[in-house]
mmCIF file of C-alpha atoms in Angstrom:
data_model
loop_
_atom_site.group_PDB
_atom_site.id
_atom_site.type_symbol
_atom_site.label_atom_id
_atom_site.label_comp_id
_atom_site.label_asym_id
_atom_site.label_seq_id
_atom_site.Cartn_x
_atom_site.Cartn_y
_atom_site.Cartn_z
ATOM 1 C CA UNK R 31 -29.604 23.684 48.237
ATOM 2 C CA UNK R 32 -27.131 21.828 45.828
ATOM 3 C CA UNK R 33 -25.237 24.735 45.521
ATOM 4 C CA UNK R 34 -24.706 25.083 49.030
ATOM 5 C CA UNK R 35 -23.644 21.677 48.967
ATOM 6 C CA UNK R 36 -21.038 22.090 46.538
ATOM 7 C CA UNK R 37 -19.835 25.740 48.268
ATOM 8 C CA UNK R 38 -19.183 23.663 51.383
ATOM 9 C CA UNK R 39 -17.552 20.407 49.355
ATOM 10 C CA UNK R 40 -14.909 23.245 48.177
ATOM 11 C CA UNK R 41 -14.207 24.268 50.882
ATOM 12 C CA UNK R 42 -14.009 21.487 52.510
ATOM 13 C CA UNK R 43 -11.459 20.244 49.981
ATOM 14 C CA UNK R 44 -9.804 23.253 49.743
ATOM 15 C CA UNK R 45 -9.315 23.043 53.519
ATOM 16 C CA UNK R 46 -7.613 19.536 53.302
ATOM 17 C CA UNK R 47 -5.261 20.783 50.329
ATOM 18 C CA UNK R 48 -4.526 23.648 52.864
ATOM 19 C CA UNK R 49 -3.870 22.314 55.830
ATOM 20 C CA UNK R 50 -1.707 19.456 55.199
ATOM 21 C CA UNK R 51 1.792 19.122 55.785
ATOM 22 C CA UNK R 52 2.370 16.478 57.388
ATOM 23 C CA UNK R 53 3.411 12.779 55.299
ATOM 24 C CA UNK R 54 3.239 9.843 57.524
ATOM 25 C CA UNK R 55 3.490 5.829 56.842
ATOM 26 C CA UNK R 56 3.376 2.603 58.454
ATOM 27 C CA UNK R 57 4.621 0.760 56.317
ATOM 28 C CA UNK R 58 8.685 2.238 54.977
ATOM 29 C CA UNK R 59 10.761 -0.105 53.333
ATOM 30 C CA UNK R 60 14.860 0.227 54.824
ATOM 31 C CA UNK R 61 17.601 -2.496 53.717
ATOM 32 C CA UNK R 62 20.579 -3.427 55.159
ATOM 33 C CA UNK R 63 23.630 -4.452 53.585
ATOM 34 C CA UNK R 64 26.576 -5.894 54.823
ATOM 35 C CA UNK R 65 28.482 -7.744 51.768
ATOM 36 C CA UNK R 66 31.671 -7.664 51.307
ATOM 37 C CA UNK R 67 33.759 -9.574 48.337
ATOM 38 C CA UNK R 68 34.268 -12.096 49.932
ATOM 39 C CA UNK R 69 31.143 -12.827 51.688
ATOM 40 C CA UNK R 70 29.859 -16.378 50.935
ATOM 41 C CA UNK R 71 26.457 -15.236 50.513
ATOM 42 C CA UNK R 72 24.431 -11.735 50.036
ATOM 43 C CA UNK R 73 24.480 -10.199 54.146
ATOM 44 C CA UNK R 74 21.175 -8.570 53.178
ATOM 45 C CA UNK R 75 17.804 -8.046 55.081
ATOM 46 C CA UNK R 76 14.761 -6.080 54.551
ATOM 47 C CA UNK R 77 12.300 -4.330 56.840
ATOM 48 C CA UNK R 78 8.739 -3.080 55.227
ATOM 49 C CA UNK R 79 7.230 -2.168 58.434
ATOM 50 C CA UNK R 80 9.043 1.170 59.438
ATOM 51 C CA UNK R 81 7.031 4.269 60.250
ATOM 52 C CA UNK R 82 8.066 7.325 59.229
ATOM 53 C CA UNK R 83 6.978 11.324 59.641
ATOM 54 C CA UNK R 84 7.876 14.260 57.507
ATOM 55 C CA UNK R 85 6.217 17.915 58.834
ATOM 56 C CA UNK R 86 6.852 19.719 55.182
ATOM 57 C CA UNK R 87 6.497 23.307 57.386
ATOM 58 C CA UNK R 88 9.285 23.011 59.056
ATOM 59 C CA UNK R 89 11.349 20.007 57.131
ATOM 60 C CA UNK R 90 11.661 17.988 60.293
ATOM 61 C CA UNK R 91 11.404 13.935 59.905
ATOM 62 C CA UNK R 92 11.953 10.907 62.035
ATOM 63 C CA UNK R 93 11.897 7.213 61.399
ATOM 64 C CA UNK R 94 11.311 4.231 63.092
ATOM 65 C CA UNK R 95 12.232 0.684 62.449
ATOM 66 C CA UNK R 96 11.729 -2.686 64.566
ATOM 67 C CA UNK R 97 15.247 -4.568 64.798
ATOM 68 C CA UNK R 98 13.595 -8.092 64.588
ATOM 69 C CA UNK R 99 11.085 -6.591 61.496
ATOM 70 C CA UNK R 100 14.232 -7.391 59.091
ATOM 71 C CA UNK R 101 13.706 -9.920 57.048
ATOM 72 C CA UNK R 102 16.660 -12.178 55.938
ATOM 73 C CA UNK R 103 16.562 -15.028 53.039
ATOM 74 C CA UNK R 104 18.707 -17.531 55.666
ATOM 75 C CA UNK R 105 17.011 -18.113 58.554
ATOM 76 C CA UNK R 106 21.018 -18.518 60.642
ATOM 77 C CA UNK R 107 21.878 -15.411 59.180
ATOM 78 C CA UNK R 108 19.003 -13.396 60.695
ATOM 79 C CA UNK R 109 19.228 -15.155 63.932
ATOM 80 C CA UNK R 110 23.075 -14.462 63.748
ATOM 81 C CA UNK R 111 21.635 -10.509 63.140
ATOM 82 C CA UNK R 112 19.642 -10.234 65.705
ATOM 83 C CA UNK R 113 21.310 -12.326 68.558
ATOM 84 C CA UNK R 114 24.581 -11.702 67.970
ATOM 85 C CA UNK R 115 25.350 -8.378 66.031
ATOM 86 C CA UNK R 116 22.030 -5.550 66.724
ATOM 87 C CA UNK R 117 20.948 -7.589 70.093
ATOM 88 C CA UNK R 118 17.288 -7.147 69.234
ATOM 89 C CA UNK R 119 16.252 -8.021 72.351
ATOM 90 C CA UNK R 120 18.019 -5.825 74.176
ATOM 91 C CA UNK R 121 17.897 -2.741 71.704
ATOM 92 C CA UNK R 122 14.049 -3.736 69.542
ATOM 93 C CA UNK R 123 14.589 -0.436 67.948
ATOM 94 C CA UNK R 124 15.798 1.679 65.566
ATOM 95 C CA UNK R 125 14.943 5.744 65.513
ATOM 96 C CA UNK R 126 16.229 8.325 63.403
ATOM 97 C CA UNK R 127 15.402 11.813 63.977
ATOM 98 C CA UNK R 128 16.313 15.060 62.063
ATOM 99 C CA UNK R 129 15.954 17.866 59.381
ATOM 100 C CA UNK R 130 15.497 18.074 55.951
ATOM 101 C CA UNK R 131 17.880 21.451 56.193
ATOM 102 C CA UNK R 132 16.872 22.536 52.748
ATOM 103 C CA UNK R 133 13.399 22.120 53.118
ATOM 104 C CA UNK R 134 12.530 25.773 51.615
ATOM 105 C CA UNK R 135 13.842 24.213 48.495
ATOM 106 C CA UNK R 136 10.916 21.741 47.938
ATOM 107 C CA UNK R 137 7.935 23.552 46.849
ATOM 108 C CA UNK R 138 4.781 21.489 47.519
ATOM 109 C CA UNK R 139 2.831 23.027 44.928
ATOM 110 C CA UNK R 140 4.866 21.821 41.968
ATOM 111 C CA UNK R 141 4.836 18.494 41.074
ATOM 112 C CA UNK R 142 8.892 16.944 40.753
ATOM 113 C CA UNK R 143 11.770 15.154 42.799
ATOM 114 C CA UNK R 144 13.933 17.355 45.065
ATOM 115 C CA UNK R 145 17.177 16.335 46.313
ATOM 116 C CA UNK R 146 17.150 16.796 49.683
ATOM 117 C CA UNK R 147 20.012 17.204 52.199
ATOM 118 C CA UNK R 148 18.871 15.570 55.821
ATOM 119 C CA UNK R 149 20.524 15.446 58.465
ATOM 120 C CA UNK R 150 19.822 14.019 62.381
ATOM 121 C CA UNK R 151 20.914 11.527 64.812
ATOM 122 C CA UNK R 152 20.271 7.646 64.559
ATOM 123 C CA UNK R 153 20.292 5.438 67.436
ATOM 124 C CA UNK R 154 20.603 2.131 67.383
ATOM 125 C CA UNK R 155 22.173 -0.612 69.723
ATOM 126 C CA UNK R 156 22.117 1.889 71.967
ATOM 127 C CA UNK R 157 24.535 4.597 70.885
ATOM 128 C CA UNK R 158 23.341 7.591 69.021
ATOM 129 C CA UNK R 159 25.126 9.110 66.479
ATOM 130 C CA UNK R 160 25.013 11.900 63.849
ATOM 131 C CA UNK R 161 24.137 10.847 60.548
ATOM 132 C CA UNK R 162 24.160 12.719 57.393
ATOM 133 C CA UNK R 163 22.141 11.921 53.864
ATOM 134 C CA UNK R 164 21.257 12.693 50.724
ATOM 135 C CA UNK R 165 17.972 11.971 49.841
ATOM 136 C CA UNK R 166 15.368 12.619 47.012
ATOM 137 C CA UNK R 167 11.734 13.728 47.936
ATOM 138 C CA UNK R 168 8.778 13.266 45.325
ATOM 139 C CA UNK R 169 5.869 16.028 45.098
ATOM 140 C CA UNK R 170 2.710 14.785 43.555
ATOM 141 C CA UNK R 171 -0.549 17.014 44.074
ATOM 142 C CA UNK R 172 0.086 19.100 46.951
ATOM 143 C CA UNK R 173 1.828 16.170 48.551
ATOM 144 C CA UNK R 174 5.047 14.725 49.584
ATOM 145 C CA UNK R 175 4.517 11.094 48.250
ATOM 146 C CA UNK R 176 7.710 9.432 48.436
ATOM 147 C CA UNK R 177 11.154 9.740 50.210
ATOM 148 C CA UNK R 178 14.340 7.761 49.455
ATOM 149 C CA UNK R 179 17.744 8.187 50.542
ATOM 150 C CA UNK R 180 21.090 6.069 50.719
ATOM 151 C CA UNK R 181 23.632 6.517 53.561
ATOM 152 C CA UNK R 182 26.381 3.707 54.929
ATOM 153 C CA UNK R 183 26.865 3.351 58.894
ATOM 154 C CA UNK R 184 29.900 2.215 60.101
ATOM 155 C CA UNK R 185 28.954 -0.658 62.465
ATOM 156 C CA UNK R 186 31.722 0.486 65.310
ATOM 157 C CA UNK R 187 29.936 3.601 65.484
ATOM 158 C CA UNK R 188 27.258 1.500 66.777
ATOM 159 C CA UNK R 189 29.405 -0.403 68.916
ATOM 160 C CA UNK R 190 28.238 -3.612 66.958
ATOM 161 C CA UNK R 191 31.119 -6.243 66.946
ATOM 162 C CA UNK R 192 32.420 -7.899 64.065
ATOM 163 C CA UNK R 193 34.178 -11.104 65.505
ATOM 164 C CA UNK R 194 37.632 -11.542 63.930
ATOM 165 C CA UNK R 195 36.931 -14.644 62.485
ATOM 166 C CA UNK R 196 34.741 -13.384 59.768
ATOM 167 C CA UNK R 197 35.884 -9.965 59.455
ATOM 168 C CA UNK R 198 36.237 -10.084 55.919
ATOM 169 C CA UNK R 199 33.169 -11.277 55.090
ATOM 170 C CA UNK R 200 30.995 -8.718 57.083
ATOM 171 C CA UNK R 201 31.680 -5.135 55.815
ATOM 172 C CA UNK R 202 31.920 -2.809 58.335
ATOM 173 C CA UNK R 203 30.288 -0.357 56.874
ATOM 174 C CA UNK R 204 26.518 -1.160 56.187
ATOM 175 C CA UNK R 205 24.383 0.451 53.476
ATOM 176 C CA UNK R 206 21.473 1.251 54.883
ATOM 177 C CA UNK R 207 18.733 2.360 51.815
ATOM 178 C CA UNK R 208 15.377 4.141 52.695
ATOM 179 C CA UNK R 209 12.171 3.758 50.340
ATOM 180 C CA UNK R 210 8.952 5.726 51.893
ATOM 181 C CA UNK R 211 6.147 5.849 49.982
ATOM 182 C CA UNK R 212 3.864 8.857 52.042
ATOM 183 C CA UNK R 213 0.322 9.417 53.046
ATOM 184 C CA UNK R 214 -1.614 12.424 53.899
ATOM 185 C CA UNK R 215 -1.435 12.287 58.312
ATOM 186 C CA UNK R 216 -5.013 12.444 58.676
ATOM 187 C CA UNK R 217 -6.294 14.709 61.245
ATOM 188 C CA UNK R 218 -9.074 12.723 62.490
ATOM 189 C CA UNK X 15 40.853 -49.781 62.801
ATOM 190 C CA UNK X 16 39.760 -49.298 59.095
ATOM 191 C CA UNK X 17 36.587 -49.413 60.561
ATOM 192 C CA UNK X 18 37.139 -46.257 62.510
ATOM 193 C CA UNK X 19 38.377 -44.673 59.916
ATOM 194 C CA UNK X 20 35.034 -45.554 58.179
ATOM 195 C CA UNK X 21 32.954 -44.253 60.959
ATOM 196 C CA UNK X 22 34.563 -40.961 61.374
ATOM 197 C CA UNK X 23 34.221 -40.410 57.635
ATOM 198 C CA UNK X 24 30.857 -41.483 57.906
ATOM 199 C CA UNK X 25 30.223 -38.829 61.021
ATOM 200 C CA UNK X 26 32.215 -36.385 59.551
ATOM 201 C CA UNK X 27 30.390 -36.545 56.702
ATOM 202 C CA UNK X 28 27.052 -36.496 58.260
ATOM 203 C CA UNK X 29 28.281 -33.157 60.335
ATOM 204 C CA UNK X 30 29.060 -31.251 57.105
ATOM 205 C CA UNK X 31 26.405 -31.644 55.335
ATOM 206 C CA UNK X 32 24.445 -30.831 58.690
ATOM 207 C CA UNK X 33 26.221 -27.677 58.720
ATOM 208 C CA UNK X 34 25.690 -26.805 54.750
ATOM 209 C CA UNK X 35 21.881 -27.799 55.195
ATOM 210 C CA UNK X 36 21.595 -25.192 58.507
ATOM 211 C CA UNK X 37 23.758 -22.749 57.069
ATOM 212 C CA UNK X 38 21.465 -22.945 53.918
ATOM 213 C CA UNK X 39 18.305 -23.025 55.135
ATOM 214 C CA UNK X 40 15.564 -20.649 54.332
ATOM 215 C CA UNK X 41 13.715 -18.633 56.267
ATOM 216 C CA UNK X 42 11.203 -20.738 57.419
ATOM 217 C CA UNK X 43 7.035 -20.303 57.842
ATOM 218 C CA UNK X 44 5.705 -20.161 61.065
ATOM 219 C CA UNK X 45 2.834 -22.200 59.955
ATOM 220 C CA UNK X 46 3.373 -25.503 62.041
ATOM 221 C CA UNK X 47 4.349 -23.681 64.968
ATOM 222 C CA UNK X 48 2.152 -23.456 68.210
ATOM 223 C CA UNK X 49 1.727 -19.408 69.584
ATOM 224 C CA UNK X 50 2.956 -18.869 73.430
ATOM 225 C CA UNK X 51 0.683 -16.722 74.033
ATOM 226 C CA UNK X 52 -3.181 -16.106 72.733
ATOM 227 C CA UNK X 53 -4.869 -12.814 73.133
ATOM 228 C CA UNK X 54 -7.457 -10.169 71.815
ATOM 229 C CA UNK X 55 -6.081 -7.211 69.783
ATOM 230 C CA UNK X 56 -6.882 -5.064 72.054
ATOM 231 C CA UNK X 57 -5.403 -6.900 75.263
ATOM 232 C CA UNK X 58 -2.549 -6.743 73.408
ATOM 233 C CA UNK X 59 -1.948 -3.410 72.406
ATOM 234 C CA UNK X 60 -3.059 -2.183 75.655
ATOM 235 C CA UNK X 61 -0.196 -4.474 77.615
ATOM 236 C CA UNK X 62 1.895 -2.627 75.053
ATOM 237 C CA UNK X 63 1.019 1.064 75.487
ATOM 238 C CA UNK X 64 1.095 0.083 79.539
ATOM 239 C CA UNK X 65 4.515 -1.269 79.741
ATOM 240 C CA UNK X 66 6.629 -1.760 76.799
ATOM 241 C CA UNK X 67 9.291 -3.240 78.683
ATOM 242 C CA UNK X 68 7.740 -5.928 79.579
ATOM 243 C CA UNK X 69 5.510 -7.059 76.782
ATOM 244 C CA UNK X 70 8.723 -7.151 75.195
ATOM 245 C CA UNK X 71 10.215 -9.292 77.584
ATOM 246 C CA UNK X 72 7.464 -11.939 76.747
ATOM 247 C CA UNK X 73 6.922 -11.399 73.471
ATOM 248 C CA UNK X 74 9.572 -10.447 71.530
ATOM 249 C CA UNK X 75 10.262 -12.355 69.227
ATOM 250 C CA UNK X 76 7.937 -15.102 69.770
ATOM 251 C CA UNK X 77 4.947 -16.242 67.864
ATOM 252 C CA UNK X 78 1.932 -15.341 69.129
ATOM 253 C CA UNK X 79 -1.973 -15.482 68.205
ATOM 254 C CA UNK X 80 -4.247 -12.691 68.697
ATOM 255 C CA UNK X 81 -7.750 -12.226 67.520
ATOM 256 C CA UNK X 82 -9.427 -9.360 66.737
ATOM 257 C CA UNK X 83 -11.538 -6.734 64.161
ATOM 258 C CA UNK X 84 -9.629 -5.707 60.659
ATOM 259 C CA UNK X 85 -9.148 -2.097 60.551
ATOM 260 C CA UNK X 86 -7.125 -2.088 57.148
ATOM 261 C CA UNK X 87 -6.344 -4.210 54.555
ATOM 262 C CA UNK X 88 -3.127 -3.484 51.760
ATOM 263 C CA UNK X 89 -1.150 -5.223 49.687
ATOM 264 C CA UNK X 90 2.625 -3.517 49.473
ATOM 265 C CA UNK X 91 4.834 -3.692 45.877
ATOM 266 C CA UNK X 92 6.620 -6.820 46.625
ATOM 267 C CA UNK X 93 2.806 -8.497 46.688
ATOM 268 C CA UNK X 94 2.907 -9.136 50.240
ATOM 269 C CA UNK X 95 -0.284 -9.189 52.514
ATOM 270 C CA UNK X 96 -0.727 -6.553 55.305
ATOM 271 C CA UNK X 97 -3.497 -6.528 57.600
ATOM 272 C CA UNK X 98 -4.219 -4.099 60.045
ATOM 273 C CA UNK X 99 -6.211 -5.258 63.447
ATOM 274 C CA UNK X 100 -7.714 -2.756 65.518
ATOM 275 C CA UNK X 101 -6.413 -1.738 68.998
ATOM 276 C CA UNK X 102 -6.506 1.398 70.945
ATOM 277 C CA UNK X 103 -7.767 4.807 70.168
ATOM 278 C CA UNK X 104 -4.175 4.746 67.797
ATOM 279 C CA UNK X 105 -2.233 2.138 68.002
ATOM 280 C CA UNK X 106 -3.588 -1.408 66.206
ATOM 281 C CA UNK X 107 -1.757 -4.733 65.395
ATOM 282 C CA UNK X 108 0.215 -4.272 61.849
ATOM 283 C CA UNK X 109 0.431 -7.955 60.673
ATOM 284 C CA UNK X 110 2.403 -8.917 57.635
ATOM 285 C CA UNK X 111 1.763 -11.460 55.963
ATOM 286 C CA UNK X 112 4.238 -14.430 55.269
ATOM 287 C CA UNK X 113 3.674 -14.260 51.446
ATOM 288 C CA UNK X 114 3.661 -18.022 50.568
ATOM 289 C CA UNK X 115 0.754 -18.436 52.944
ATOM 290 C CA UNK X 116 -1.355 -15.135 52.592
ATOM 291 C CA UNK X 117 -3.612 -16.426 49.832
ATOM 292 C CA UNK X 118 -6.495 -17.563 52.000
ATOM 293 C CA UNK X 119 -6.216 -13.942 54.084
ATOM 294 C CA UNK X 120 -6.959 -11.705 51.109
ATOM 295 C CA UNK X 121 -10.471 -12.835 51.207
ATOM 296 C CA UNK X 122 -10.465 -10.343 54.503
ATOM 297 C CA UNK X 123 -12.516 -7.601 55.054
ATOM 298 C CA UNK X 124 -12.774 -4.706 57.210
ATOM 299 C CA UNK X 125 -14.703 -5.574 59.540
ATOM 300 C CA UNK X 126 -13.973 -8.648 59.811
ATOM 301 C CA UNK X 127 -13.218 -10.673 63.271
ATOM 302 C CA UNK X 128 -10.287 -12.562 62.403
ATOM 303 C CA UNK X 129 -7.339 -15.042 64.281
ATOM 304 C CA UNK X 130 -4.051 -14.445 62.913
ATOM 305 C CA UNK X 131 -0.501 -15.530 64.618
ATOM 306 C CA UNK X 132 3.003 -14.066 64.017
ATOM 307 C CA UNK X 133 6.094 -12.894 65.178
ATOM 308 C CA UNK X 134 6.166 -10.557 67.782
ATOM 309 C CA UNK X 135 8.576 -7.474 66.930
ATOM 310 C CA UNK X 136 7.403 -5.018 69.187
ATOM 311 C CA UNK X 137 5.565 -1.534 68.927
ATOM 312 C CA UNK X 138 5.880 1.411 66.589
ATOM 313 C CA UNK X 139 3.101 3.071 65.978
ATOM 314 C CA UNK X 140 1.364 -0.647 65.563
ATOM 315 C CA UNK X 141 2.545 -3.454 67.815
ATOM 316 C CA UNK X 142 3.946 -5.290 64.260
ATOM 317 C CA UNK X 143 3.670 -8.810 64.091
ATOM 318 C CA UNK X 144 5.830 -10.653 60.885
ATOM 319 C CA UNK X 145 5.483 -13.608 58.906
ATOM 320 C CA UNK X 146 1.684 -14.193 59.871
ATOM 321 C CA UNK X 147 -0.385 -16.862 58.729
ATOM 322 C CA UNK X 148 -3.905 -17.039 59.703
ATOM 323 C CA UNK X 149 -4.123 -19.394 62.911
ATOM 324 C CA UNK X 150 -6.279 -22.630 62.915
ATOM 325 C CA UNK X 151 -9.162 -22.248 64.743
ATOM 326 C CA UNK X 152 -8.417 -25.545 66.675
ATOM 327 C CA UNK X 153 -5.255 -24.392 68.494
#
């Protein structure tokens, strides 16, 4: 009887190691930064509530953020973010989608960090636009555990405004950075 | 008309240092603040999944109270608080915490039929609520 057991705890396990490739999360961290020289103070704002898929088969990814989910140290300058630069009521979201294009380069059975070259379209504020990154992706037991990547957008692109009056102190180009830490997507 | 002079000073003054102090001030806690709208976890997400549109319309943005069952419980690397309330068949309530007032809502468990209000940010996977405090039980 026990050994029965065990039999079917192996391959049970050896089932779960098999079958998964796909890395999901809840809860991705993506900043935005805006500073420029001559800002008076740090145009930075955090979001740690982005989801975020990776399918390791076939190296495509998407992620998803919640405009009004950034988190700002001034409470002006995220109102100022929201209300008058991304419109977050308008546009609430966020969404890239796209390709890890080397994907055949990260093998999932070998523990490391891969740089990864992704590539997709982001919309946000309503306009979509190509966007191209390099990233690094960390294997850990079978698994894709974490994801990061650092890419600038220029805000015209995205038809967000910069009013004249303080265009030296908003850069307008934005560093967007992507931290993902990944979790086996359940198939429950 | 020295005294005018005195008086604008005085106003102008006032104004700046208005302006400094808003400029300056911190993102603030939602902890004093009364919800617009109370509902059950489950109301909620399913308003969501039926119409995003408008749940956003009347929610976004806003603080809001909802009550319901803790699905998940996790603390992220910066130390703050994030509580998971059940929903659908999928989709929950993600609520993160406001750190400086999470203390008393680590003593959750799954399980658990809790009140929490937040900030209303829309619907991912979760509908995500941010900077939540636990809500009195008087409001």
């Amino acid at each position: 009887m026990k050994k029965v057991l065990i039999l079917i705890a192996l391959i049970i396990s050896a089932a779960n190691t098999q079958a998964q490739t796909k890395f999901f999360t809840k809860a991705g961290k993506i900043t935005f930064d805006a500073t420029t020289p001559s800002s008076p103070d740090k145009i930075f704002g955090s979001n740690d509530k982005a989801t975020s898929v990776i399918d390791a088969s076939s190296g495509a990814m998407e992620f998803a953020l919640l405009m009004k989910a950034f988190s700002f140290d001034k409470a002006l300058m995220q109102e100022h973010f929201n209300e008058n630069y991304v419109e977050s009521d308008k546009y609430p979201k966020a969404v890239f989608k796209g390709n890890i294009t080397n994907m055949k380069d990260v093998d999932l059975k070998k523990d490391g960090t891969y740089t990864v070259k992704v590539k997709g379209n982001l919309t946000m504020h309503g306009v979509t636009k190509e966007v191209n990154a390099d990233g690094k992706l960390t294997v850990k037991g079978g698994a894709i555990v974490n994801g990061v990547s650092k890419f600038n957008v220029l805000l015209s692109d995205f038809n967000v405004a910069i009013p004249s009056l303080v265009k030296d102190k908003v850069a307008s180009e934005a560093k967007i950075t992507v931290d993902i830490n990944y979790d086996p997507l359940k198939a429950s | 008309m020295k005294r005018i002079i005195l008086t604008a000073s005085i106003f102008l003054t006032a104004a700046v240092a208005f302006g400094y102090y808003l400029f300056n001030k911190p993102h603030g806690s939602i902890i004093d603040e009364t919800p617009i709208f109370s509902s059950k976890a489950v109301g909620l997400v399913d308003e969501y999944e039926a119409d995003e549109n408008s749940a956003n319309t009347k929610y976004l943005g806003k603080v809001i109270e909802v009550e319901g069952t803790v699905s998940d419980k996790s603390m992220d690397e910066k130390g703050v608080l994030n509580i998971t309330l059940k929903g659908g068949d999928l989709a929950g309530i993600g609520c993160q915490f406001d750190k400086n007032f999470q203390t008393d809502a680590m003593g959750f468990k799954n399980g658990d039929q809790v009140k929490i209000k937040g900030i209303c940010t829309g619907i991912l996977m979760d509908v995500v609520l941010v900077d939540c405090v636990i809500s009195d039980n008087s409001n």
